Amino acid sequence: MYKFKKGFYADVRIEDRFTTNIKLQNGQLHEAKETAEKKAFIRIFDGKMWYYTSTSDVNNIQNSLDELYVYAAENPQIDSHPIVSKYQVNKDKVIKYADCSVKNIPLQAKLELISYAADKLTSRLCNLKIAQYLDRHSVYQFYSSKGADITYDFQTCGVAYSMSFNNNGESLQEQLSKCETDFDKLTYTEKELNEFVTRCEDYIKNAKPVTAGSYPVVLSPIVTGVFAHESFGHKSEADFMLGDEAMAKEWTIGKKVGSDILTIRETGVFEGSGYVPYDDEGTKATDTYLIKNGVLQGRLHSATTAAALGEKLTGNARAINCDYEPIVRMTNTFIEGGNSTLEELIKGIDRGYYIYSVKHGSGMSTFTIAPSIAYEIVNGKIAQPVKIAVITGNVFETLGLIDGIANDRELLSFVTGGCGKMEQFPLNVGMGGPHIRVSKMNIQ
């Protein structure tokens, strides 16, 4: 399609993106917008330096490509360069969502979807209610001077209902959300909506302050996912190890870092918000074991990091859009399921805590997770709600303290928020896992 000059490596990445954003606040329509945008990111490598440009003039990509060549120096040995030799030459077309594209759903139908649920979500303790509908349909194309020719599509759609509860000076902000690839799967039943409000009301009325200390803790699938993503997923991104000898030593493949029952995987194969069949360098998605049975098995790579560390590509070079160059990013990161039930995990705790939902998390060598709703565990049963500011710990130490994993793994998708790294935010990712039990975590 494009004329690539010899003596250079070059690739062209194009995204044709459609999005919808609808927002209701306390029943009033604040936003209802559909946006269509098509852009390209073009780059050239001469073995010493990268040259980039981004353009919305997709009909003149060849001109932008030719202009970049002027700045670079011809290199007859470019194909043997360690980075260039890593690039795959895939030719593929993967179109999954043409027949169910959110582009074909009327805006009015999307508005009616969230209006119905918003009307049902009522509470005398709620003073702010925000309902959002968001969707995205993208068609990606990727071409390279080595001969890659890839087309694939991506789609998510979702709803998010955020409510602020207040009672006697106490407050709670909680969200009920769902993300799918099919618009028809986004409806909540009246029972589900009522259960959400009832749980929030019970929490805001009855939650008591926690006594700080170290306790056994059970994490729900969403909290397990945040823990896996924030505390360990980012540590597995190989660009953090380039030039950092201490981190490279800490991250030695084959090193025992967790309990025998712990396995963490990362893959772009699964459909959802972390679906990436090919990354933004044209690498086919892989199923990468980061930890298997407690032992470090792998890390996430772009071609640059794979060449520098002498390892295989994993399909994790990603950019949030065609304004940015690809860097090492996660896709779907999750802890694999085990053999226990949730009841069995809780039954073994005399006094501890169950973390039901989460506000946010962060971490590298140490991690911090801010719970939203949590409960006390007393004599093997879930008891009254408690207020926990944060749970913290050393990553590798905590991985070794996981002593129970349930058989109820969930892989979760999201339409609000996303993963941030450097200036690139938000990136669509998936995360999840089963209920897990950690024998000791720091509770504050």
PDB file of C-alpha atoms in Angstrom, residues 7-10 43-51 72-73 75 78 81 83-84 87:
ATOM      1  CA  GLY A   7      17.820   1.195   4.121  1.00  0.00           C
ATOM      2  CA  PHE A   8      15.206   2.136   6.732  1.00  0.00           C
ATOM      3  CA  TYR A   9      12.665   0.440   8.929  1.00  0.00           C
ATOM      4  CA  ALA A  10       9.244   2.118   8.835  1.00  0.00           C
ATOM      5  CA  ARG A  43       7.624   6.262  12.313  1.00  0.00           C
ATOM      6  CA  ILE A  44      11.015   5.581  10.731  1.00  0.00           C
ATOM      7  CA  PHE A  45      14.133   4.025  12.257  1.00  0.00           C
ATOM      8  CA  ASP A  46      17.630   4.250  10.770  1.00  0.00           C
ATOM      9  CA  GLY A  47      19.365   2.146  13.422  1.00  0.00           C
ATOM     10  CA  LYS A  48      20.355   5.144  15.567  1.00  0.00           C
ATOM     11  CA  MET A  49      17.241   7.258  16.007  1.00  0.00           C
ATOM     12  CA  TRP A  50      13.461   7.096  15.659  1.00  0.00           C
ATOM     13  CA  TYR A  51      11.549   9.737  13.702  1.00  0.00           C
ATOM     14  CA  ALA A  72      16.975   9.897   8.706  1.00  0.00           C
ATOM     15  CA  ALA A  73      20.225   8.401   7.405  1.00  0.00           C
ATOM     16  CA  ASN A  75      21.413   2.200   6.654  1.00  0.00           C
ATOM     17  CA  ILE A  78      19.003  -1.980   8.935  1.00  0.00           C
ATOM     18  CA  HIS A  81      19.612  -4.444  13.548  1.00  0.00           C
ATOM     19  CA  ILE A  83      15.409  -4.320  17.182  1.00  0.00           C
ATOM     20  CA  VAL A  84      14.341  -4.508  13.539  1.00  0.00           C
ATOM     21  CA  TYR A  87       9.626  -7.336  14.294  1.00  0.00           C
TER      22      TYR A  87
END
